Short mmCIF file of C-alpha atoms in Angstrom, two decimals:
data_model
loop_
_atom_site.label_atom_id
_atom_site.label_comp_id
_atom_site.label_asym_id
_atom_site.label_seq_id
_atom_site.Cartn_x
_atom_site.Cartn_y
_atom_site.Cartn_z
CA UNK A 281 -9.71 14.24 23.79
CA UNK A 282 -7.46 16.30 21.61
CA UNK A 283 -9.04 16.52 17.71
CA UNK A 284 -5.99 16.36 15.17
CA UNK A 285 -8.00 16.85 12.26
CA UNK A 286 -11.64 17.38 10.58
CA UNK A 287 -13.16 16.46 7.10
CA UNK A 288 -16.29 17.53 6.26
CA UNK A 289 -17.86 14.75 3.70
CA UNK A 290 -21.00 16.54 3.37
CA UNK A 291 -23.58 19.29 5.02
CA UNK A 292 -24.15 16.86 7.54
CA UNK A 293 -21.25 14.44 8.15
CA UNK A 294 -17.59 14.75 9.33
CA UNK A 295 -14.18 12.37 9.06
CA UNK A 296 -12.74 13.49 12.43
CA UNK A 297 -8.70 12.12 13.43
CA UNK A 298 -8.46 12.04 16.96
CA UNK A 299 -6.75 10.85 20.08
CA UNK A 300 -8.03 9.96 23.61
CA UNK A 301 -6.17 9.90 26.94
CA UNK A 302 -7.76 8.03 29.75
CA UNK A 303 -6.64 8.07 33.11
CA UNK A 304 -8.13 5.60 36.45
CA UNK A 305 -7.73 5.92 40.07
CA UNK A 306 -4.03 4.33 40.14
CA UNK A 307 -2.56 6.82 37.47
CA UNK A 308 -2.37 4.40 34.88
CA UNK A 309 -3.22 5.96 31.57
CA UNK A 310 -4.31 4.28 28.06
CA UNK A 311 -4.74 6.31 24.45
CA UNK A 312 -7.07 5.47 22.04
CA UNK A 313 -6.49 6.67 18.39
CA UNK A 314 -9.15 7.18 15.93
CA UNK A 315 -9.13 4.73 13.20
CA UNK A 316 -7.56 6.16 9.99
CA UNK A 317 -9.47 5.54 6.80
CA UNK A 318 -8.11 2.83 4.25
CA UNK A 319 -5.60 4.07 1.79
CA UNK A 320 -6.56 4.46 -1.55
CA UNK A 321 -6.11 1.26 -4.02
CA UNK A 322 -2.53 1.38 -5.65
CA UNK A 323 -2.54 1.89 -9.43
CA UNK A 324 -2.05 -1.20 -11.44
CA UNK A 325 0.98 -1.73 -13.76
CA UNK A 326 0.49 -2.07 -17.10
CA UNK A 327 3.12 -4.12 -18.02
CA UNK A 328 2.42 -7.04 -15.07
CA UNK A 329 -0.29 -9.76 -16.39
CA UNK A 330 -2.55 -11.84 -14.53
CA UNK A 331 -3.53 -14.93 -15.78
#
């Protein structure tokens, strides 16, 4: 498991970015990738009206 990155989000509780490598008998490997977080909402424009 290699750890790209760390967050901490409080005393207690971390946001953590990594990747795992997994290997079986016959050499065949697989990675598995933390899930990201969502991005961040896009700011509205002010000049586009919903109706």
């Amino acid at each position: 498991m290699d750890i790209k990155s760390t967050l901490p989000l409080s005393d207690n509780t971390w946001q953590m970015e990594w990747v795992e490598t997994i290997t079986d008998r016959q050499g065949t490997y697989s990675i598995r990738r933390a899930l990201k977080p969502p991005s961040p909402p896009k700011p509205s424009n002010p000049k586009t009206k919903r109706r």
